[in-house]
Short mmCIF file of C-alpha atoms in Angstrom, two decimals:
data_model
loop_
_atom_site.label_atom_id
_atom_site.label_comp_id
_atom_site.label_asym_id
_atom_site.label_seq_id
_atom_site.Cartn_x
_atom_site.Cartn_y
_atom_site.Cartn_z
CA UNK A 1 0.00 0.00 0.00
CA UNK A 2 1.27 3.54 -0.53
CA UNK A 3 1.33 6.08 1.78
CA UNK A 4 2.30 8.91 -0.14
CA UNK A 5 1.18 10.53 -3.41
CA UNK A 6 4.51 10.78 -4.78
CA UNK A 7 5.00 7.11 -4.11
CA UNK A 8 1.81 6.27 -6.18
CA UNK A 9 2.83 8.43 -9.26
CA UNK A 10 6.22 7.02 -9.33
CA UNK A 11 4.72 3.70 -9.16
CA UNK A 12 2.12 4.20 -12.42
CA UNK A 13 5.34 5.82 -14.08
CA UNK A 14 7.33 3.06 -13.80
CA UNK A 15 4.70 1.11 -15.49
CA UNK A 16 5.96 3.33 -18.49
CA UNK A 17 9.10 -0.21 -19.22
CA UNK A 18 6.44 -2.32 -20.64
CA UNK A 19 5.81 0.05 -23.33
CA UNK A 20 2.65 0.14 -25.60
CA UNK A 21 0.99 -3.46 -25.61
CA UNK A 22 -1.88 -2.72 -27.96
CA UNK A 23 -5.52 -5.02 -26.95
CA UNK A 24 -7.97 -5.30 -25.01
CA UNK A 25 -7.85 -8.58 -23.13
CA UNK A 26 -6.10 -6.81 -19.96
CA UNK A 27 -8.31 -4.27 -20.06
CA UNK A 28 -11.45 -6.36 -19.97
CA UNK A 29 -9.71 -8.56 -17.41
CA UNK A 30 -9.37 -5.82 -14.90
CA UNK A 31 -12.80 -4.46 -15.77
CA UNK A 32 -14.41 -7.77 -14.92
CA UNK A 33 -12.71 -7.83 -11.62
CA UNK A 34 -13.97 -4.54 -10.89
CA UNK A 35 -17.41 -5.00 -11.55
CA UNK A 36 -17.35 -3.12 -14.98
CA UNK A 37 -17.70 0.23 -13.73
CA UNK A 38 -17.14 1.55 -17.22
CA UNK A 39 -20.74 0.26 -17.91
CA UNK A 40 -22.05 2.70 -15.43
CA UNK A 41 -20.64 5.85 -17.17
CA UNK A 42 -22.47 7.83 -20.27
CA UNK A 43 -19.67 8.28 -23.09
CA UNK A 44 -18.63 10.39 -25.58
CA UNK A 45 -15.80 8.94 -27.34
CA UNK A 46 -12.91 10.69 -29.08
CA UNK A 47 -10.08 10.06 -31.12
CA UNK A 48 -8.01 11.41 -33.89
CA UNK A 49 -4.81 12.40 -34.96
CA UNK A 50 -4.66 16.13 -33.97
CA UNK A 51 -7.60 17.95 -32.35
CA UNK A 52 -8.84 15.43 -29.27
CA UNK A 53 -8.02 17.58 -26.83
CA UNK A 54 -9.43 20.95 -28.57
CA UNK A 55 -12.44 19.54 -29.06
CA UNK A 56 -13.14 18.22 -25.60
CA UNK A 57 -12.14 21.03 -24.08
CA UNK A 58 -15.03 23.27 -26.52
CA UNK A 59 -17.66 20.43 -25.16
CA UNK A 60 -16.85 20.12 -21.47
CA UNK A 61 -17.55 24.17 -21.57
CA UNK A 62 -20.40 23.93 -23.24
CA UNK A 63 -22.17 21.27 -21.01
CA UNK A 64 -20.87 23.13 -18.05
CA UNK A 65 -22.49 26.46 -18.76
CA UNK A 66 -25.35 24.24 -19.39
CA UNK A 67 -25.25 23.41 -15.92
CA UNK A 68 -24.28 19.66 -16.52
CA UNK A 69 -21.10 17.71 -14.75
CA UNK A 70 -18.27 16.92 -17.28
CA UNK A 71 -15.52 14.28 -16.47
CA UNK A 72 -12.65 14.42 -19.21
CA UNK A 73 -9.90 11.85 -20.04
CA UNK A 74 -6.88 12.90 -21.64
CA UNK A 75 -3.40 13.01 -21.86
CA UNK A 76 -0.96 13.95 -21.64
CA UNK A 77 -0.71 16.21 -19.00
CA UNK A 78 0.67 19.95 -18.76
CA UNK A 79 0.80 20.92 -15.99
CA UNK A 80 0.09 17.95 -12.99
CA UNK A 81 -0.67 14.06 -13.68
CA UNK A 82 -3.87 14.41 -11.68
CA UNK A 83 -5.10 16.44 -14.78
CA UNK A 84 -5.77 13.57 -16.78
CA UNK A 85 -8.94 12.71 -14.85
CA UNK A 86 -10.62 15.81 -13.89
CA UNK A 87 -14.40 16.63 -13.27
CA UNK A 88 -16.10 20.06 -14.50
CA UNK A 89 -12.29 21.26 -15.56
CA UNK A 90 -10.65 20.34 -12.25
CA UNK A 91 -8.09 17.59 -11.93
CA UNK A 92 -9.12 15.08 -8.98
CA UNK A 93 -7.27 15.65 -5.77
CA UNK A 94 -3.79 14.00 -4.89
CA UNK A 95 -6.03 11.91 -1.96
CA UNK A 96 -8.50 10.72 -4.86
CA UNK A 97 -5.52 9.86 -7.16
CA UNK A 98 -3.70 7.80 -3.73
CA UNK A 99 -6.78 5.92 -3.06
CA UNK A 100 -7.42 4.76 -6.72
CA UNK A 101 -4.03 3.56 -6.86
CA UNK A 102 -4.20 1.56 -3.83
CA UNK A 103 -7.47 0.09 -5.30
CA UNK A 104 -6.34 -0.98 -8.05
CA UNK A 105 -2.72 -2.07 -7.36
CA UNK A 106 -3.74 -5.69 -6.05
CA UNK A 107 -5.37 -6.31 -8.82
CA UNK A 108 -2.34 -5.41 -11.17
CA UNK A 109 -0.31 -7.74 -9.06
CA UNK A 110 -2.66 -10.51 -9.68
CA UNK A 111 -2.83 -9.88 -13.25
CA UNK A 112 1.09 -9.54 -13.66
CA UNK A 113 1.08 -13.56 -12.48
CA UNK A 114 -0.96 -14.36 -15.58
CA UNK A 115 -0.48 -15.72 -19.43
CA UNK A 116 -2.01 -12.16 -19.90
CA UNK A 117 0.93 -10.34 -18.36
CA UNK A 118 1.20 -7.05 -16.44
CA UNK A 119 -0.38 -3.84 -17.85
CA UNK A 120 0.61 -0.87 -19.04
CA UNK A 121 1.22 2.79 -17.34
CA UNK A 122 -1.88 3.81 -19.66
CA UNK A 123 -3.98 0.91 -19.03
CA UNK A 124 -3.64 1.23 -15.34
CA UNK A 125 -4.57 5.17 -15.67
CA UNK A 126 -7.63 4.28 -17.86
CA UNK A 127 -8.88 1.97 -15.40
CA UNK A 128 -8.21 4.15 -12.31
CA UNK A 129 -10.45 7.00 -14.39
CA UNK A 130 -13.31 4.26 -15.08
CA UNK A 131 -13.49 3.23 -11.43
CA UNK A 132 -13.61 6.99 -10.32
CA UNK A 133 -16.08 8.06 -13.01
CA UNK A 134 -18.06 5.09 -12.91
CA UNK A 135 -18.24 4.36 -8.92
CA UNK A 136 -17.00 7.22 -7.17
CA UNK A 137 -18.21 10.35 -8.56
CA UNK A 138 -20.20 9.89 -11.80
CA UNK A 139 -20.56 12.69 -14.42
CA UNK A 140 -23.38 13.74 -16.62
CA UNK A 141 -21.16 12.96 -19.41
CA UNK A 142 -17.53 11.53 -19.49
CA UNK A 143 -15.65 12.69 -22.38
CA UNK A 144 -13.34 9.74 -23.18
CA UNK A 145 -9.90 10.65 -25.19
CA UNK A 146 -8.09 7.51 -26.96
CA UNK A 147 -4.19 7.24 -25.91
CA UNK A 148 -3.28 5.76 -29.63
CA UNK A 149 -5.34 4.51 -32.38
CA UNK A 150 -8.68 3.60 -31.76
CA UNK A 151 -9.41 -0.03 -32.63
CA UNK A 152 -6.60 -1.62 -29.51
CA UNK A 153 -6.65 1.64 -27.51
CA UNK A 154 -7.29 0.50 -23.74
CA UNK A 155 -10.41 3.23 -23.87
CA UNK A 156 -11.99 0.77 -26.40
CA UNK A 157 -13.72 -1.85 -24.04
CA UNK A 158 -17.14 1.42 -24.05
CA UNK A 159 -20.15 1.35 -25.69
CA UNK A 160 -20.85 5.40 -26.07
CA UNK A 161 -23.59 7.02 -26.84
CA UNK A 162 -21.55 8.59 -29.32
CA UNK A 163 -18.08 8.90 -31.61
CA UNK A 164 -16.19 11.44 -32.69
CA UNK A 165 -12.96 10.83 -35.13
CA UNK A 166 -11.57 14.47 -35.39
CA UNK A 167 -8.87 13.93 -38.29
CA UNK A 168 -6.54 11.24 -39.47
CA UNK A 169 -3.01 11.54 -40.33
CA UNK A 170 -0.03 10.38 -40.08
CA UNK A 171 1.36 9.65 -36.41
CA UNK A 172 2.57 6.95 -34.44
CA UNK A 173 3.14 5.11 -37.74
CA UNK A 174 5.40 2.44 -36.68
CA UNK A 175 1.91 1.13 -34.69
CA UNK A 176 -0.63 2.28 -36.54
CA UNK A 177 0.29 1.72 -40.28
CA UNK A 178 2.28 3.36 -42.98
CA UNK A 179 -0.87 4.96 -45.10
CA UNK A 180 -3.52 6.93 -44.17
CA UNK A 181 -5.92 4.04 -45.09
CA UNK A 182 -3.90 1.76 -42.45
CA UNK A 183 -4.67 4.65 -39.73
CA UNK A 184 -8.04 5.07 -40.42
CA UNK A 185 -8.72 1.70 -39.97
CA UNK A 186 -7.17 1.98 -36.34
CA UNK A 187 -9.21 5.02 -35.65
CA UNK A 188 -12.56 3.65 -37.27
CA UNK A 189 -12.08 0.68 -34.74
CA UNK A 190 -14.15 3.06 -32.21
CA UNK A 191 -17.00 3.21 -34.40
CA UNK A 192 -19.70 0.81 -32.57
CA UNK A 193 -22.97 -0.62 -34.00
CA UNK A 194 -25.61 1.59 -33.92
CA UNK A 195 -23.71 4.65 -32.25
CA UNK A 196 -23.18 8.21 -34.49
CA UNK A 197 -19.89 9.11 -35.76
CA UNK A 198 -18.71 12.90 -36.31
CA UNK A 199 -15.82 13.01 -37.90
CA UNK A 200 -13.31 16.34 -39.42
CA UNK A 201 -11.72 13.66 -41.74
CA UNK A 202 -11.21 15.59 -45.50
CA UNK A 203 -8.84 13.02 -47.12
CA UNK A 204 -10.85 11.38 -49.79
CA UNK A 205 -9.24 8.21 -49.05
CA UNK A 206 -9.30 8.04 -45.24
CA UNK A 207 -13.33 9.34 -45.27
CA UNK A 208 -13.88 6.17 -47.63
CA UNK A 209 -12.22 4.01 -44.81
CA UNK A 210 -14.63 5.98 -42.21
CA UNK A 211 -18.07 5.34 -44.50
CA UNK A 212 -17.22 2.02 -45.09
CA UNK A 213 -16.86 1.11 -41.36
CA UNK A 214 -19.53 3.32 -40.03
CA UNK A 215 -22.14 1.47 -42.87
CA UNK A 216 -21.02 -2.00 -42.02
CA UNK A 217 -21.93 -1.02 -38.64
CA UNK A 218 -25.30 1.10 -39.08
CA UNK A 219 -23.46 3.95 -37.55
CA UNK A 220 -24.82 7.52 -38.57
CA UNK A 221 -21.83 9.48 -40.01
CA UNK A 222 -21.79 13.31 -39.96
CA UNK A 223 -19.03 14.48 -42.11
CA UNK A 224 -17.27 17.97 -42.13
CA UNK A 225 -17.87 19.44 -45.00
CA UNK A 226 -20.64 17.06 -46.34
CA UNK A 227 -23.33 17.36 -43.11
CA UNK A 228 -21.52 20.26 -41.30
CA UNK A 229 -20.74 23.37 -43.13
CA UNK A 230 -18.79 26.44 -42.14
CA UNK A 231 -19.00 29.66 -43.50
CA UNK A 232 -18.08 33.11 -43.13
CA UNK A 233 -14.96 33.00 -41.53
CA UNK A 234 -13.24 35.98 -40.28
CA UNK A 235 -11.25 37.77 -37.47
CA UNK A 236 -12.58 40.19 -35.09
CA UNK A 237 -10.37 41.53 -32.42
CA UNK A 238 -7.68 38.89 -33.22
CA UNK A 239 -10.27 36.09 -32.35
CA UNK A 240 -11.81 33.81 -35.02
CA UNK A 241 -15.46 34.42 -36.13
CA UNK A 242 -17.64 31.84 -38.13
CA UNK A 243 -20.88 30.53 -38.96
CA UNK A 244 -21.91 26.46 -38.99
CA UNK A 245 -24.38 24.78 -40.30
CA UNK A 246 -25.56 21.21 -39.05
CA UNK A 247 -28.09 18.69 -39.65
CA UNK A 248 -29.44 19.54 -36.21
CA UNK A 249 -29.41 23.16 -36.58
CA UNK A 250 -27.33 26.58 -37.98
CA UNK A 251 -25.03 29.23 -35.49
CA UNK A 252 -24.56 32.37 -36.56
CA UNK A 253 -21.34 34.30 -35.78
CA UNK A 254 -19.91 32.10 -33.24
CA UNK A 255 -16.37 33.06 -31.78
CA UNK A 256 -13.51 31.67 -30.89
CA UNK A 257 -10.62 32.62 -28.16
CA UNK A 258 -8.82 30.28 -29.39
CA UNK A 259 -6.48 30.70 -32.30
CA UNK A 260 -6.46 28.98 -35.97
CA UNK A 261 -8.65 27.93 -38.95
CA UNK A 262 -8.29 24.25 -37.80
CA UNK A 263 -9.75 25.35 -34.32
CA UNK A 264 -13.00 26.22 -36.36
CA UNK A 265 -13.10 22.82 -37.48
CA UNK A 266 -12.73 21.28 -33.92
CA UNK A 267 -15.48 23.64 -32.29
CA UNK A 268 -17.70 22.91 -34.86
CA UNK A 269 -17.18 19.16 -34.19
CA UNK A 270 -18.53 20.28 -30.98
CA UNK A 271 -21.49 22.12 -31.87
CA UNK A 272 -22.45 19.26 -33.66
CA UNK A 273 -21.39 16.81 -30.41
CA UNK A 274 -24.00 19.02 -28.52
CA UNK A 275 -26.31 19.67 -30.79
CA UNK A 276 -26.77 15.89 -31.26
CA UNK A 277 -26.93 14.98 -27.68
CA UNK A 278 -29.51 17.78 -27.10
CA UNK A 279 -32.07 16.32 -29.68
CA UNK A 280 -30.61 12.38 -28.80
CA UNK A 281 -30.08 12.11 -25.62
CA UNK A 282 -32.77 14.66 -23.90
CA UNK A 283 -29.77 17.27 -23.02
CA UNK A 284 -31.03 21.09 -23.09
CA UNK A 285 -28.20 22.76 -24.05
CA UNK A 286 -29.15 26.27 -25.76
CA UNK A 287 -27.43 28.50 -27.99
CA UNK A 288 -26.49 30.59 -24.94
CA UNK A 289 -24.60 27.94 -23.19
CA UNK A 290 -22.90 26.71 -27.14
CA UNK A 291 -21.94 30.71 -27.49
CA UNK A 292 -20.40 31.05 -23.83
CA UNK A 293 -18.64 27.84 -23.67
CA UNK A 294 -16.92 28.40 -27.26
CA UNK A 295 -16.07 32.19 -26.16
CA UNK A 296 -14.29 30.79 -22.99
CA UNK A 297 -12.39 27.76 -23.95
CA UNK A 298 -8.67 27.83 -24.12
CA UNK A 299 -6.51 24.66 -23.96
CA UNK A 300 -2.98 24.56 -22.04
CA UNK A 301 -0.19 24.37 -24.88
CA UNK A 302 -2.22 24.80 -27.99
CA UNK A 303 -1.08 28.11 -29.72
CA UNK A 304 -0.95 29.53 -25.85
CA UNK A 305 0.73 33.20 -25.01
CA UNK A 306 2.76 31.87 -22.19
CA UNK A 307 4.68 35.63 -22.26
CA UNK A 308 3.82 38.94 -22.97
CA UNK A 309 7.13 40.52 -23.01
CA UNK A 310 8.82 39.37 -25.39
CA UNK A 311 5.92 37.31 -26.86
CA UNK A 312 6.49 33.62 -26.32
CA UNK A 313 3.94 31.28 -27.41
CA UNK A 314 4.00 27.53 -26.89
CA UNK A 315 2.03 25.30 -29.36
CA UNK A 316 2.23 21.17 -29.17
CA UNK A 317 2.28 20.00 -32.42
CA UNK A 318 4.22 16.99 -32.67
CA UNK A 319 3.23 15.60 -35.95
CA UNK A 320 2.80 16.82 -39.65
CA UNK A 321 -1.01 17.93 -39.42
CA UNK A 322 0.05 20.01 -36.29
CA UNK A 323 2.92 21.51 -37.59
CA UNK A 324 0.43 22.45 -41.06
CA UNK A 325 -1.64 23.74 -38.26
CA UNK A 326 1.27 25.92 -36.45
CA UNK A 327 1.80 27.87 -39.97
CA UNK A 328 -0.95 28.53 -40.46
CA UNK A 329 -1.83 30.10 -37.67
CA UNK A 330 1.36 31.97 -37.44
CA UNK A 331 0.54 33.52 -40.91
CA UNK A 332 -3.02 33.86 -39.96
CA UNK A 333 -2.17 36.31 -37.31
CA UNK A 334 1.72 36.93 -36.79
CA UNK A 335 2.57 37.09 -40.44
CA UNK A 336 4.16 40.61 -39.88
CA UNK A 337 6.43 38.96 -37.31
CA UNK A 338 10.25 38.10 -37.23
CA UNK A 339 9.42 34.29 -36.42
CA UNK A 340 11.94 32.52 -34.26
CA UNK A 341 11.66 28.67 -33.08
CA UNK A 342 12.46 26.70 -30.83
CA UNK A 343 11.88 23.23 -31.33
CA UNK A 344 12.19 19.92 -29.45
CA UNK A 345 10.86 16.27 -30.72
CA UNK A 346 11.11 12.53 -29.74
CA UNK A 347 12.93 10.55 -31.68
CA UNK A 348 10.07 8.50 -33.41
CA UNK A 349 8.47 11.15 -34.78
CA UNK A 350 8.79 12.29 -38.55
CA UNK A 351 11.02 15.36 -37.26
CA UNK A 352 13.30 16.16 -40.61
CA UNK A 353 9.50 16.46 -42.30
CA UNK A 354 8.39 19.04 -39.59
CA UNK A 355 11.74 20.88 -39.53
CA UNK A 356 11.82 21.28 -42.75
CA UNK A 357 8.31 22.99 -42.64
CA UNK A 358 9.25 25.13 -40.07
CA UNK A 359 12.18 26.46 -41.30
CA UNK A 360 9.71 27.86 -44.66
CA UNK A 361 8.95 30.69 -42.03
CA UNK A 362 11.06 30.87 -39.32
CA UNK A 363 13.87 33.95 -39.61
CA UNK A 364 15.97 31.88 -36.80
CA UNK A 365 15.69 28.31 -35.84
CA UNK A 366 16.87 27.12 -32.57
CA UNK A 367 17.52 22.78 -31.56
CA UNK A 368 17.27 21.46 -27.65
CA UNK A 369 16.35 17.90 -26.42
CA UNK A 370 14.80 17.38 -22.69
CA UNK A 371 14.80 14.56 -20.28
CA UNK A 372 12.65 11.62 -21.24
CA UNK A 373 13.65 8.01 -22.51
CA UNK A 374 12.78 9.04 -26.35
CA UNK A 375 13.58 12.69 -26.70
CA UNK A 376 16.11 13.38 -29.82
CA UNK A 377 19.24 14.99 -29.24
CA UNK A 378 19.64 18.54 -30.14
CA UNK A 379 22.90 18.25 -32.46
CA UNK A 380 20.32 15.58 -34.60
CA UNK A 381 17.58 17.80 -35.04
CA UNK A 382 19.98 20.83 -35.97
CA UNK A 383 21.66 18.93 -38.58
CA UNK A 384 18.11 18.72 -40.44
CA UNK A 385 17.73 22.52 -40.50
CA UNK A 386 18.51 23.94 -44.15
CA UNK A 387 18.79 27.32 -42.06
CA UNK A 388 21.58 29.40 -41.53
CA UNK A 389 20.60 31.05 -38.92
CA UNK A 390 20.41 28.44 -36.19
CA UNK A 391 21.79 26.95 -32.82
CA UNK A 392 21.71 23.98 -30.79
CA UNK A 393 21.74 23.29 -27.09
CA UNK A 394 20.88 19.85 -25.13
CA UNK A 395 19.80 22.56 -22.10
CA UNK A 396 16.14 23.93 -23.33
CA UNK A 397 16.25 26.26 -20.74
CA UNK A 398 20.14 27.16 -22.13
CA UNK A 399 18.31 27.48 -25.43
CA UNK A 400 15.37 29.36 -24.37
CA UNK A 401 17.15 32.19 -22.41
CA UNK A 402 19.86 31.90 -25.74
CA UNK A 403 17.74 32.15 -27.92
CA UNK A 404 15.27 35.37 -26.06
CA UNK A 405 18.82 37.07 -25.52
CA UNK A 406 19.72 37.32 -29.16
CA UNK A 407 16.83 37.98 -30.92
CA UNK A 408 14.63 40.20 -28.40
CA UNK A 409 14.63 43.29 -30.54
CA UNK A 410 11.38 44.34 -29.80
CA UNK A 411 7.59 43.74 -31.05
CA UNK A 412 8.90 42.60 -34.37
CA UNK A 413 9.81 39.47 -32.78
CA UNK A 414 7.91 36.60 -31.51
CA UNK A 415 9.45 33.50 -30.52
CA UNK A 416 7.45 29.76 -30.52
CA UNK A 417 8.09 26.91 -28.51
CA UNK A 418 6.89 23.99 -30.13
CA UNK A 419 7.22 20.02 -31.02
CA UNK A 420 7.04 17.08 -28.33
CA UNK A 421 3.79 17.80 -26.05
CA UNK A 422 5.83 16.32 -22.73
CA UNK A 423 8.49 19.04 -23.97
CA UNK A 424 6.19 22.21 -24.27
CA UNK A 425 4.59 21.11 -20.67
CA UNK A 426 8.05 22.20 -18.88
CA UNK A 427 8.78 25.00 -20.94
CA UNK A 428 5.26 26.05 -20.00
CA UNK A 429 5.91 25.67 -16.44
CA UNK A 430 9.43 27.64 -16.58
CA UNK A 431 8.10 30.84 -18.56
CA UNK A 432 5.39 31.18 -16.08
CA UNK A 433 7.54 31.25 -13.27
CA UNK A 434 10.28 32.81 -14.62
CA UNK A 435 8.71 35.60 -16.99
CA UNK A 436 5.31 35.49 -15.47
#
């Protein structure tokens, strides 16, 4: 038994040497045992490439300013671990988190001494966020994120009451498949007989994967761009205005906080989410409540002013679709900017691709690794840049401060953070304290 919180997180983190063991059969082993609390729990499932986290965020805001009680699951985390399972926007307390570990440890003990075989840091994190949500404090709604994939993600033993597939592209490859239709596959594994599926898919290829599964399983499919329409984009006071169009209704001149033509897309994912749930599943959520929660979303290291003086922004995209994202963005609102990077990735990601890319618009471009089993080393990730301008340093905060000190000329310069999600979460936590 642990006595201490620390012990506890050290414990699931050192669950992190038996790597990614895609199924289900642990899962559903350990659900059993605990009387399948996951059955107790309404569901919105989500996965996707890029956008998961964007697009729960814009739901869990809506529901709450429609008075309903939101548990999230997602990951990773930003700021603390306890994050990943959080009620209404608020990570469960360090007691909560102690006593599901010590729940659930026995039972990982037992399973460890079975053909099945221990589980994984991200199984045993699902499963404490099922017990909580499903026989400790049980939400209105639990908005479900995927870890990887869909089809053998741990998340996958739920029957929701509904789907949403944000994107597909490529990520996490050397798991998932080596073409967009091998990826879509994973993802369309979510898609369950007889339960909706929204999707922001717009490759040709992958939405014929999508269709395909969704009809084989009499799953309604409503497609961005085909049953969701946006229109009339603009900017207003440097935040995004649109309109949207959905089978279950039309919102005029909605806005957006947050930054970026592909955080359209994911809030009107959401409208649709809600919209569908209101008429489905005897919700009332108003326009009101769809207008406020949009308005007040923000998510922790997506396109996120971390810094005023001198303007740092932090931005976690970690694969090609999120770097495409990142510029445009950047162009959308900074393109009178001197743009200067700094950039950190692990070293299975497609990083020469999204250096490349980043380099089409960055006036200096600056290389740093951080402390984690798969994080690249600086001198690597310089050697991609075509650049002239650029530096390396296996110290980010070396880098950072580097970096600030020779290119703070004023408000002509901005300077972005980006790449590895577990990388922008300490950056984030060192500008804060340090500039804040």
């Amino acid at each position: 038994m642990f006595l201490h919180y620390e012990e506890a997180v050290n414990w699931i983190h050192s669950r992190l040497k038996f790597g990614i063991k895609p199924g289900l059969k642990r899962m559903e082993w350990m659900m059993e045992r605990l009387g399948s609390p996951e059955k107790n729990i309404s569901i919105v499932h989500v996965a996707g490439t890029n956008g998961k986290g964007s697009t729960i965020a814009y739901m869990q805001n809506i529901l709450n300013e429609a008075d309903y009680k939101i548990g999230t699951f997602t990951s990773p985390y930003l700021e603390t671990f306890n994050e990943r399972i959080s009620l209404d926007g608020q990570p469960i307390t360090d007691e909560e988190m102690l006593k599901l570990v010590n729940d659930i440890k026995p039972l990982v003990d037992e399973l460890e001494k079975t053909e099945l075989g221990g589980p994984t840091e991200f199984e045993i994190i699902t499963t404490m966020a099922f017990l909580y949500f499903g026989r400790i404090n049980t939400p209105d709604l639990l908005l479900l994120e995927t870890g990887l994939g869909g089809r053998l993600d741990s998340t996958n033993i739920v029957q929701p009451l509904l789907s949403i597939i944000t994107n597909v592209g490529y990520d996490h490859m050397n798991i998932l498949g080596n073409t967009l239709s091998e990826i879509a596959s994973e993802k369309a594994g979510i898609i369950k007989r007889g339960v909706p599926v929204i999707t922001g898919a717009e490759n040709v290829e992958v939405l014929s994967v999508l269709k395909h599964v969704a009809n084989d399983n009499k799953a309604s499919v409503y497609i961005l761009g085909e049953q969701i329409h946006i229109s009339e984009k603009t900017l207003h006071q440097n935040k995004e205005v649109f309109s949207v169009q959905t089978k279950f209704g039309k919102l005029e001149q909605v806005v957006l906080t947050m930054k970026g033509e592909h955080q359209v897309k994911n809030a009107a994912l959401a409208i649709t989410a809600v919209q569908y749930l209101s008429g489905k599943e005897r919700l009332i959520i108003n326009e009101s409540a769809i207008r406020a929660g949009l308005e007040k979303t923000i998510w922790k290291g997506r396109f996120e002013k971390v810094v005023e003086t001198p303007t740092i922004i932090i931005d976690g995209a970690h694969n090609r679709e999120g770097i495409e994202s990142l510029l445009a963005t950047i162009n959308r609102h900074y393109h009178d900017k001197k743009i200067h990077i700094l950039f950190s990735a692990l070293m299975d990601k497609e990083y020469s691709h999204m250096i490349e890319r980043l380099s089409t618009i960055a006036s200096s471009m600056h290389f740093t690794s951080f402390v984690f089993p798969r994080a690249a080393a600086a001198v690597e990730l310089y050697n991609m840049c075509p650049l002239s301008q650029k530096t390396h340093h296996e110290h980010w905060e070396v880098a950072l401060v580097e970096m600030i000190n020779q290119y703070d000329h004023g408000e002509n310069d901005l300077f972005i953070v980006t790449g590895s999600l577990y990388f922008i979460s300490e950056v984030r936590e060192y500008c804060r304290k340090s500039f804040g």
